């Protein structure tokens, strides 16, 4: 075929992609594992079978079953005929040929482990590939009950196993797309960053990547006992047992509704689920002792990530986006702040009391109820888990770099600040339409373009081995890159929060709090 329809041979067969206008070649919807339905439902991913002839790779594969959050369920057609090929990936490459030897960047999407798909426009890898000179890979992995519920008769952490299978595909095939399998960087945000943290702790993922960028690492990892208890509630919503046999009889498109139902009433389980009951997060990676032997912080502190160069960071106002979506932005009462402090602050009881609030009030004496509410949520869920992951990496003899995004997005009148997810359009350079338009407004994008260019250059420079442009993090100086209108290198800005959480050990959340 011509240059506009490049062809590549993979281990499974020939693929035909498309050359974008003034851009890289792109191959979409490449299966990296067999569809996990029927006899393979709730199983570990199986290698994809080969095909004869040339397979067109021009359209994204169907997403895995989704939660109804943000209308994502409407984008997933469940197990309809021909739409069960959830486990696919996409490749953007400036130079589709086996001799190019370009660095590779593999993206893991976020979505609270309940939603997410690689075909969203904000994850288009064309600009990163074109301007950064890298091969970009995005992939689907199972989410929700399909991917993360701990159920009898099924391996734990199936969504993580999907990611490992995709990375194995990259190892075996990316050279044909112009990539270097020995220069793979995995990057992810939110649940994608949590997945990445888990991969760093998983023996099955060892050696599949040499660099990693974890953007806003969530602290939600479940013990097996907690995950088992939550799975029982999922099954109870359907009048079934929490087994692969029972749940496997439910159409994939129907299953996320059970997860949504439990997520909507988690407050009823405060005595059993502790701080988690004050969230709407019913699934997360499970520290099962086998697929994921220990929580990431413990694994890295013991040296599990020593051979992987790590970048970690967070945004300044992580929780503000969720406040806007939940209708609490500008509406937080003293009582709501007290409950949040009691549930999430170090020293709190995980319940409705306010045992942990005094330390926060003392550390932030000028903060009103809304700021305290936002701070403790941000710290518990993203900011301190991210910081502690970098510190664990350094303690384990590895190398880590840290950043904080402090630039306030102009979207929604500027009220979102440097909120959760703002780094995604900046890193990909996709600044308009969809979620980016909500965060960044309708333009003009001059400031966003300048900051995006800096972040893209840092991420692709890191992936290529050229460096980030700021020093490594250490326990004494704690120097970090602060991304703002004028980026600077400074001591970690959130010192008050760091001090409050200094003695806290992040790990698997336990049944009973």
Coordinates of C-alpha atoms in Angstrom, one line a residue:
X1 CA 0.0 0.0 0.0
X2 CA 1.0 3.7 -0.3
X3 CA 2.5 5.9 2.4
X4 CA -1.0 7.0 3.4
X5 CA -1.9 3.4 4.4
X6 CA 1.2 2.0 6.1
X7 CA 1.4 -1.7 6.9
X8 CA 3.2 -3.4 9.7
X9 CA 3.7 -7.0 10.5
X10 CA 3.0 -8.1 14.1
X11 CA 3.4 -11.5 15.7
X12 CA -0.4 -12.1 15.1
X13 CA -0.5 -10.8 11.5
X14 CA -0.4 -7.8 9.2
X15 CA -2.0 -4.5 10.1
X16 CA -2.9 -1.6 7.9
X17 CA -3.1 1.8 9.5
X18 CA -3.4 5.4 8.2
X19 CA -1.1 8.3 7.9
X20 CA -2.7 11.4 9.5
X21 CA -2.5 14.8 7.7
X22 CA 0.9 16.3 8.5
X23 CA 1.2 13.8 11.3
X24 CA 2.3 10.4 12.4
X25 CA 1.1 7.0 11.2
X26 CA -1.6 5.6 13.5
X27 CA -2.9 2.1 14.0
X28 CA -6.1 1.8 16.1
X29 CA -8.0 -1.1 17.6
X30 CA -5.1 -3.6 17.6
X31 CA -6.1 -6.7 19.7
X32 CA -3.5 -7.6 22.3
X33 CA -5.5 -10.4 23.9
X34 CA -8.6 -12.5 23.2
X35 CA -12.0 -11.0 24.1
X36 CA -12.5 -11.8 27.8
X37 CA -16.1 -13.0 27.4
X38 CA -17.8 -16.4 27.3
X39 CA -15.4 -19.1 28.7
X40 CA -12.8 -16.4 29.2
X41 CA -15.0 -14.2 31.3
X42 CA -13.3 -13.0 34.5
X43 CA -10.1 -14.8 33.4
X44 CA -6.5 -13.6 33.0
X45 CA -6.0 -12.2 29.5
X46 CA -5.2 -14.9 26.8
X47 CA -2.8 -14.2 23.9
X48 CA -4.6 -13.1 20.8
X49 CA -5.0 -15.6 18.0
X50 CA -3.4 -14.7 14.7
X51 CA -5.3 -13.8 11.5
X52 CA -4.7 -14.2 7.8
X53 CA -4.4 -11.4 5.3
X54 CA -4.2 -7.7 6.3
X55 CA -6.3 -6.4 9.2
X56 CA -7.5 -2.8 9.0
X57 CA -6.4 -0.9 12.1
X58 CA -8.2 2.4 11.5
X59 CA -10.9 2.5 14.3
X60 CA -10.7 2.3 18.0
X61 CA -11.8 -1.0 19.6
X62 CA -15.0 -1.1 21.7
X63 CA -14.5 0.0 25.3
X64 CA -14.9 -2.3 28.3
X65 CA -18.2 -2.1 30.2
X66 CA -18.5 1.2 31.9
X67 CA -20.1 2.8 35.0
X68 CA -22.9 5.2 34.2
X69 CA -20.8 8.1 35.6
X70 CA -20.6 11.0 33.1
X71 CA -22.7 9.0 30.7
X72 CA -19.8 6.6 30.0
X73 CA -22.1 3.6 29.9
X74 CA -23.7 4.9 26.7
X75 CA -20.3 4.5 25.0
X76 CA -20.0 0.8 25.9
X77 CA -22.1 -1.8 24.1
X78 CA -21.3 -4.6 26.5
X79 CA -21.3 -8.1 24.9
X80 CA -23.3 -7.3 21.8
X81 CA -22.1 -9.3 18.8
X82 CA -18.8 -8.1 17.5
X83 CA -18.4 -5.6 20.3
X84 CA -16.6 -7.7 23.0
X85 CA -13.1 -7.1 21.7
X86 CA -12.4 -4.8 24.6
X87 CA -8.7 -5.6 24.9
X88 CA -7.2 -3.5 22.1
X89 CA -4.5 -0.8 21.9
X90 CA -3.5 2.0 19.6
X91 CA -0.1 3.1 18.2
X92 CA 1.0 6.5 16.9
X93 CA 4.4 6.5 15.3
X94 CA 6.4 9.1 13.4
X95 CA 8.4 6.4 11.6
X96 CA 6.7 3.0 11.1
X97 CA 9.7 0.8 10.4
X98 CA 11.8 -1.7 12.4
X99 CA 15.0 0.4 12.3
X100 CA 13.9 3.7 13.8
X101 CA 14.5 2.8 17.5
X102 CA 12.3 5.5 18.9
X103 CA 11.4 5.8 22.6
X104 CA 8.0 4.4 23.5
X105 CA 5.4 5.9 25.8
X106 CA 2.5 3.7 27.0
X107 CA -0.5 5.5 28.5
X108 CA -2.8 4.1 31.3
X109 CA -6.1 6.1 31.6
X110 CA -7.8 7.1 34.8
X111 CA -11.4 6.9 35.8
X112 CA -11.7 5.6 39.4
X113 CA -11.1 2.1 38.1
X114 CA -14.8 2.1 37.0
X115 CA -14.7 4.1 33.7
X116 CA -12.1 4.7 31.0
X117 CA -11.3 3.9 27.4
X118 CA -8.4 4.6 25.1
X119 CA -10.5 6.1 22.4
X120 CA -11.4 9.4 24.1
X121 CA -10.2 12.4 22.1
X122 CA -8.1 13.8 25.0
X123 CA -5.9 10.7 24.8
X124 CA -5.1 11.1 21.1
X125 CA -1.3 10.5 20.9
X126 CA -0.7 12.3 17.6
X127 CA 0.7 15.5 18.9
X128 CA 3.0 13.8 21.4
X129 CA 4.3 11.4 18.8
X130 CA 4.7 14.1 16.1
X131 CA 6.4 16.8 18.2
X132 CA 8.2 14.6 20.7
X133 CA 9.6 12.0 18.4
X134 CA 8.2 9.1 20.4
X135 CA 6.0 6.1 19.7
X136 CA 2.8 6.5 21.8
X137 CA 0.6 3.5 22.8
X138 CA -2.8 3.8 24.5
X139 CA -4.7 0.8 25.6
X140 CA -8.0 -0.5 27.0
X141 CA -8.1 -2.5 30.3
X142 CA -11.1 -3.9 32.1
X143 CA -12.6 -1.7 34.8
X144 CA -15.3 -2.0 37.4
X145 CA -16.4 -5.4 38.5
X146 CA -15.0 -7.0 35.3
X147 CA -11.5 -5.7 36.1
X148 CA -11.1 -5.3 39.8
X149 CA -13.8 -7.0 41.9
X150 CA -12.4 -9.8 44.0
X151 CA -14.7 -12.8 43.2
X152 CA -14.4 -16.5 43.9
X153 CA -13.1 -18.5 40.9
X154 CA -11.3 -15.6 39.2
X155 CA -7.8 -14.1 39.5
X156 CA -7.5 -10.8 41.3
X157 CA -6.7 -7.5 39.6
X158 CA -7.7 -8.6 36.1
X159 CA -7.4 -5.0 34.9
X160 CA -3.8 -4.9 36.0
X161 CA -3.2 -8.3 34.2
X162 CA -4.6 -6.7 31.1
X163 CA -2.0 -3.9 31.4
X164 CA 0.8 -6.5 31.8
X165 CA -0.5 -8.3 28.7
X166 CA -0.5 -5.0 26.7
X167 CA 3.1 -4.3 27.9
X168 CA 4.1 -7.8 26.8
X169 CA 2.6 -7.0 23.4
X170 CA 4.7 -3.8 23.3
X171 CA 7.8 -5.8 24.1
X172 CA 7.2 -8.3 21.3
X173 CA 5.9 -6.0 18.6
X174 CA 6.8 -2.4 19.1
X175 CA 10.0 -2.6 17.1
X176 CA 8.0 -3.1 13.9
X177 CA 6.3 0.3 14.6
X178 CA 9.6 2.1 14.9
X179 CA 9.8 1.7 18.7
X180 CA 12.6 0.5 20.9
X181 CA 11.4 -2.2 23.4
X182 CA 14.3 -1.4 25.7
X183 CA 13.2 2.2 26.1
X184 CA 9.6 2.0 27.3
X185 CA 8.1 4.6 29.6
X186 CA 4.7 4.0 31.2
X187 CA 2.7 7.0 32.1
X188 CA -0.8 7.3 33.7
X189 CA -3.0 9.6 35.7
X190 CA -5.4 9.0 38.6
X191 CA -6.5 5.3 38.4
X192 CA -3.9 5.0 35.7
X193 CA -1.2 6.2 38.1
X194 CA -2.5 3.9 40.8
X195 CA -2.3 1.1 38.2
X196 CA 1.3 2.1 37.4
X197 CA 2.2 2.1 41.1
X198 CA 0.8 -1.4 41.3
X199 CA 2.8 -2.5 38.3
X200 CA 6.0 -1.3 40.0
X201 CA 5.1 -3.7 42.8
X202 CA 4.1 -6.7 40.6
X203 CA 6.7 -9.4 39.8
X204 CA 4.8 -10.1 36.5
X205 CA 5.5 -6.6 35.2
X206 CA 9.2 -6.6 36.1
X207 CA 11.4 -5.7 33.1
X208 CA 8.6 -4.5 30.9
X209 CA 9.4 -0.8 31.3
X210 CA 12.4 1.2 32.5
X211 CA 10.8 4.6 33.2
X212 CA 7.5 5.6 34.7
X213 CA 5.4 8.8 35.2
X214 CA 2.7 8.6 37.8
X215 CA 0.3 11.6 37.7
X216 CA -1.9 12.0 40.9
X217 CA -1.5 8.5 42.5
X218 CA -4.7 7.6 44.4
X219 CA -4.2 6.0 47.9
X220 CA -7.0 3.5 47.5
X221 CA -5.7 0.0 47.5
X222 CA -7.9 -2.7 49.1
X223 CA -7.0 -5.6 51.4
X224 CA -8.4 -8.9 50.3
X225 CA -10.8 -9.0 53.2
X226 CA -12.2 -5.6 52.3
X227 CA -12.4 -6.4 48.6
X228 CA -14.2 -9.6 49.4
X229 CA -16.8 -7.9 51.5
X230 CA -17.5 -5.2 48.9
X231 CA -17.8 -7.9 46.2
X232 CA -20.5 -9.5 48.4
X233 CA -22.5 -6.3 48.2
X234 CA -22.1 -6.2 44.4
X235 CA -23.5 -9.7 44.1
X236 CA -26.3 -9.0 46.6
X237 CA -27.5 -6.2 44.3
X238 CA -28.2 -8.9 41.7
X239 CA -29.4 -11.6 44.1
X240 CA -26.3 -13.7 43.3
X241 CA -23.2 -15.0 45.0
X242 CA -19.9 -13.3 44.4
X243 CA -18.5 -16.0 42.2
X244 CA -17.3 -16.1 38.6
X245 CA -19.9 -18.6 37.8
X246 CA -22.8 -16.5 39.1
X247 CA -21.7 -13.1 37.9
X248 CA -20.5 -14.6 34.6
X249 CA -24.2 -15.3 33.8
X250 CA -24.9 -11.6 33.9
X251 CA -24.5 -9.7 30.6
X252 CA -21.5 -7.4 30.8
X253 CA -23.5 -4.3 30.0
X254 CA -25.7 -5.0 33.1
X255 CA -22.9 -5.6 35.6
X256 CA -21.7 -2.0 36.1
X257 CA -25.1 -1.0 37.4
X258 CA -24.5 -3.2 40.5
X259 CA -21.2 -1.4 41.1
X260 CA -22.9 2.0 40.7
X261 CA -25.6 1.0 43.2
X262 CA -23.0 0.0 45.8
X263 CA -21.0 3.2 45.1
X264 CA -24.1 5.3 45.7
X265 CA -24.7 4.0 49.2
X266 CA -21.2 3.4 50.6
X267 CA -22.0 5.7 53.5
X268 CA -24.1 3.0 54.9
X269 CA -21.1 0.8 55.5
X270 CA -19.0 3.2 57.6
X271 CA -18.5 0.6 60.4
X272 CA -17.2 -2.0 58.0
X273 CA -15.3 0.1 55.4
X274 CA -14.1 3.1 57.5
X275 CA -12.8 6.1 55.5
X276 CA -13.6 4.4 52.2
X277 CA -17.3 4.6 53.1
X278 CA -17.0 8.4 52.8
X279 CA -16.1 8.0 49.1
X280 CA -17.9 6.5 46.1
X281 CA -14.9 4.2 45.2
X282 CA -16.2 0.6 45.2
X283 CA -13.2 -1.0 43.3
X284 CA -9.5 -0.6 43.3
X285 CA -6.4 -2.8 43.1
X286 CA -6.4 -5.5 45.6
X287 CA -3.3 -6.5 47.7
X288 CA -4.1 -10.2 47.2
X289 CA -0.6 -11.5 48.0
X290 CA -0.2 -13.1 44.6
X291 CA -0.8 -10.8 41.6
X292 CA -0.1 -7.8 43.9
X293 CA 2.0 -9.1 46.8
X294 CA 2.2 -5.9 48.8
X295 CA 1.0 -2.3 48.5
X296 CA 3.2 -0.1 46.3
X297 CA 4.6 2.0 49.1
X298 CA 5.9 -1.0 50.9
X299 CA 7.2 -2.6 47.7
X300 CA 9.2 0.5 46.6
X301 CA 10.6 1.1 50.1
X302 CA 12.0 -2.4 49.9
X303 CA 13.6 -1.7 46.5
X304 CA 11.1 -3.2 44.1
X305 CA 11.3 -0.2 41.8
X306 CA 15.0 0.4 42.1
X307 CA 15.7 -0.3 38.4
X308 CA 12.9 2.0 37.2
X309 CA 13.4 5.8 37.0
X310 CA 10.3 7.4 38.4
X311 CA 8.5 10.7 38.0
X312 CA 5.6 11.4 40.4
X313 CA 3.5 14.5 40.9
X314 CA 0.1 15.9 41.7
X315 CA -2.0 19.0 41.1
X316 CA -2.4 21.6 43.9
X317 CA -6.2 21.6 44.1
X318 CA -6.8 17.9 43.4
X319 CA -10.3 17.6 45.0
X320 CA -11.8 20.8 43.6
X321 CA -13.0 19.1 40.4
X322 CA -15.0 16.6 42.5
X323 CA -16.5 19.3 44.6
X324 CA -17.7 21.1 41.4
X325 CA -19.1 17.8 40.0
X326 CA -20.8 17.0 43.4
X327 CA -22.3 20.4 44.0
X328 CA -20.3 21.2 47.1
X329 CA -18.0 23.8 45.6
X330 CA -18.8 27.0 47.5
X331 CA -21.3 25.2 49.7
X332 CA -19.3 23.3 52.3
X333 CA -20.6 23.7 55.9
X334 CA -18.7 23.4 59.2
X335 CA -20.4 20.1 59.8
X336 CA -19.2 18.7 56.4
X337 CA -15.7 19.8 57.0
X338 CA -15.7 18.2 60.5
X339 CA -16.9 14.9 59.1
X340 CA -14.3 15.0 56.3
X341 CA -11.5 15.7 58.8
X342 CA -12.7 13.0 61.1
X343 CA -12.8 10.5 58.3
X344 CA -9.5 11.3 56.4
X345 CA -7.1 13.2 58.6
X346 CA -4.2 11.3 60.2
X347 CA -5.4 10.5 63.7
X348 CA -9.0 10.5 62.7
X349 CA -11.1 7.4 63.4
X350 CA -12.4 6.9 59.8
X351 CA -15.9 7.6 61.0
X352 CA -18.0 10.7 61.6
X353 CA -16.0 12.1 64.4
X354 CA -13.6 15.0 64.2
X355 CA -10.6 13.4 66.0
X356 CA -8.2 14.4 63.2
X357 CA -9.4 17.9 62.7
X358 CA -7.3 19.7 65.4
X359 CA -4.0 19.1 63.6
X360 CA -5.3 20.4 60.3
X361 CA -6.8 23.5 61.9
X362 CA -3.6 24.2 63.6
X363 CA -1.5 23.7 60.5
X364 CA -3.9 25.9 58.4
X365 CA -5.1 28.5 60.9
X366 CA -6.6 30.8 58.3
X367 CA -8.5 28.1 56.5
X368 CA -12.3 28.0 56.6
X369 CA -14.4 24.9 56.3
X370 CA -14.3 24.7 52.5
X371 CA -10.6 24.9 52.3
X372 CA -10.1 22.4 55.1
X373 CA -12.6 20.1 53.3
X374 CA -10.7 20.4 50.1
X375 CA -7.3 20.0 51.7
X376 CA -8.0 16.8 53.6
X377 CA -9.7 15.2 50.7
X378 CA -6.9 16.2 48.3
X379 CA -4.2 15.0 50.7
X380 CA -5.8 11.6 51.6
X381 CA -6.8 10.7 48.1
X382 CA -4.0 12.0 45.9
X383 CA -1.4 14.4 47.2
X384 CA 0.1 12.5 50.1
X385 CA 0.0 9.1 48.4
X386 CA 1.9 10.6 45.5
X387 CA 4.5 12.2 47.7
X388 CA 4.9 9.1 49.8
X389 CA 5.4 7.0 46.7
X390 CA 8.3 9.1 45.6
X391 CA 9.8 9.0 49.1
X392 CA 9.4 5.2 49.2
X393 CA 11.2 5.0 45.9
X394 CA 14.1 7.0 47.2
X395 CA 14.2 5.1 50.5
X396 CA 14.4 1.8 48.5
X397 CA 17.5 3.0 46.7
X398 CA 15.7 4.2 43.5
X399 CA 15.6 7.5 41.7
X400 CA 12.6 9.7 41.7
X401 CA 11.6 13.2 40.4
X402 CA 8.6 15.1 41.7
X403 CA 6.4 17.9 40.4
X404 CA 3.4 19.9 41.4
X405 CA 1.0 21.6 38.9
X406 CA -0.1 24.9 40.4
X407 CA -1.3 26.7 37.3
X408 CA -5.0 27.6 37.7
X409 CA -7.2 26.5 34.8
X410 CA -9.5 29.3 33.4
X411 CA -12.4 26.9 32.9
X412 CA -15.6 27.5 34.9
X413 CA -14.6 31.1 35.7
X414 CA -11.3 30.0 37.1
X415 CA -13.0 28.3 40.1
X416 CA -11.4 24.9 39.5
X417 CA -7.8 26.1 40.1
X418 CA -5.1 23.4 39.5
X419 CA -7.7 20.6 39.7
X420 CA -7.5 16.9 39.2
X421 CA -7.1 15.9 35.6
X422 CA -5.7 19.3 34.4
X423 CA -2.4 17.7 33.6
X424 CA -3.9 15.3 31.1
X425 CA -4.7 17.8 28.3
X426 CA -1.4 19.6 29.1
X427 CA 0.7 16.5 28.7
X428 CA -1.0 15.3 25.5
X429 CA -1.4 18.8 24.1
X430 CA -5.1 18.2 23.3
X431 CA -6.5 21.5 24.6
X432 CA -9.9 21.8 23.1
X433 CA -13.2 19.8 23.1
X434 CA -14.6 17.5 25.7
X435 CA -13.1 17.5 29.1
X436 CA -10.2 19.9 28.1
X437 CA -12.8 22.5 27.2
X438 CA -14.4 22.2 30.6
X439 CA -11.1 22.6 32.4
X440 CA -9.5 25.2 30.0
X441 CA -12.6 27.0 28.8
X442 CA -13.2 27.8 25.1
X443 CA -9.8 29.6 24.5
X444 CA -7.7 31.4 23.7
X445 CA -5.1 29.0 25.0
X446 CA -1.8 31.0 25.0
X447 CA -0.9 30.2 28.6
X448 CA -2.1 26.6 28.3
X449 CA -0.1 26.2 25.1
X450 CA 3.1 27.4 26.7
X451 CA 2.7 25.3 29.8
X452 CA 1.7 22.3 27.7
X453 CA 4.8 22.7 25.5
X454 CA 7.0 22.6 28.7
X455 CA 5.3 19.6 30.1
X456 CA 5.3 17.7 26.8
X457 CA 9.0 18.4 26.4
X458 CA 9.7 17.2 29.9
X459 CA 7.7 13.9 29.5
X460 CA 9.2 13.1 26.1
X461 CA 12.7 14.1 27.1
X462 CA 12.4 11.8 30.1
X463 CA 11.2 9.0 27.9
X464 CA 14.1 9.5 25.5
X465 CA 16.7 9.6 28.2
X466 CA 17.6 13.2 27.8
X467 CA 16.3 14.2 31.2
X468 CA 13.6 16.3 32.7
X469 CA 15.3 19.6 33.4
X470 CA 15.0 19.5 37.2
X471 CA 16.9 17.6 39.9
X472 CA 15.9 14.4 41.5
X473 CA 13.9 14.4 44.7
X474 CA 15.7 13.6 48.0
X475 CA 14.6 13.5 51.6
X476 CA 16.7 16.5 52.6
X477 CA 16.2 19.2 50.0
X478 CA 12.9 17.9 48.6
X479 CA 13.3 19.9 45.4
X480 CA 10.4 19.6 43.0
X481 CA 9.3 21.2 39.7
X482 CA 6.5 23.6 40.1
X483 CA 4.5 24.0 36.9
X484 CA 2.9 27.4 36.7
X485 CA 2.9 30.3 34.2
X486 CA 6.6 30.6 35.1
X487 CA 7.8 27.2 36.1
X488 CA 10.3 27.1 38.9
X489 CA 12.3 24.5 41.0
X490 CA 11.6 24.9 44.7
X491 CA 11.3 23.0 47.9
X492 CA 8.0 21.0 48.0
X493 CA 5.3 23.7 48.4
X494 CA 2.9 21.7 50.5
X495 CA 5.1 21.5 53.5
X496 CA 2.2 21.9 56.0
X497 CA 0.4 18.8 54.6
X498 CA 3.7 16.9 54.4
X499 CA 4.3 17.5 58.0
X500 CA 0.8 16.3 59.0
X501 CA 1.2 13.0 57.1
X502 CA 4.9 12.4 57.9
X503 CA 4.2 9.5 60.2
X504 CA 1.4 7.9 58.2
X505 CA 2.0 4.6 56.4
X506 CA 0.0 4.2 53.2
X507 CA -1.0 0.6 52.5
X508 CA -4.0 -1.6 51.8
X509 CA -7.3 -0.3 53.3
X510 CA -8.7 -2.8 55.9
X511 CA -12.0 -4.2 56.6
X512 CA -13.3 -2.5 59.7
X513 CA -11.5 0.8 59.0

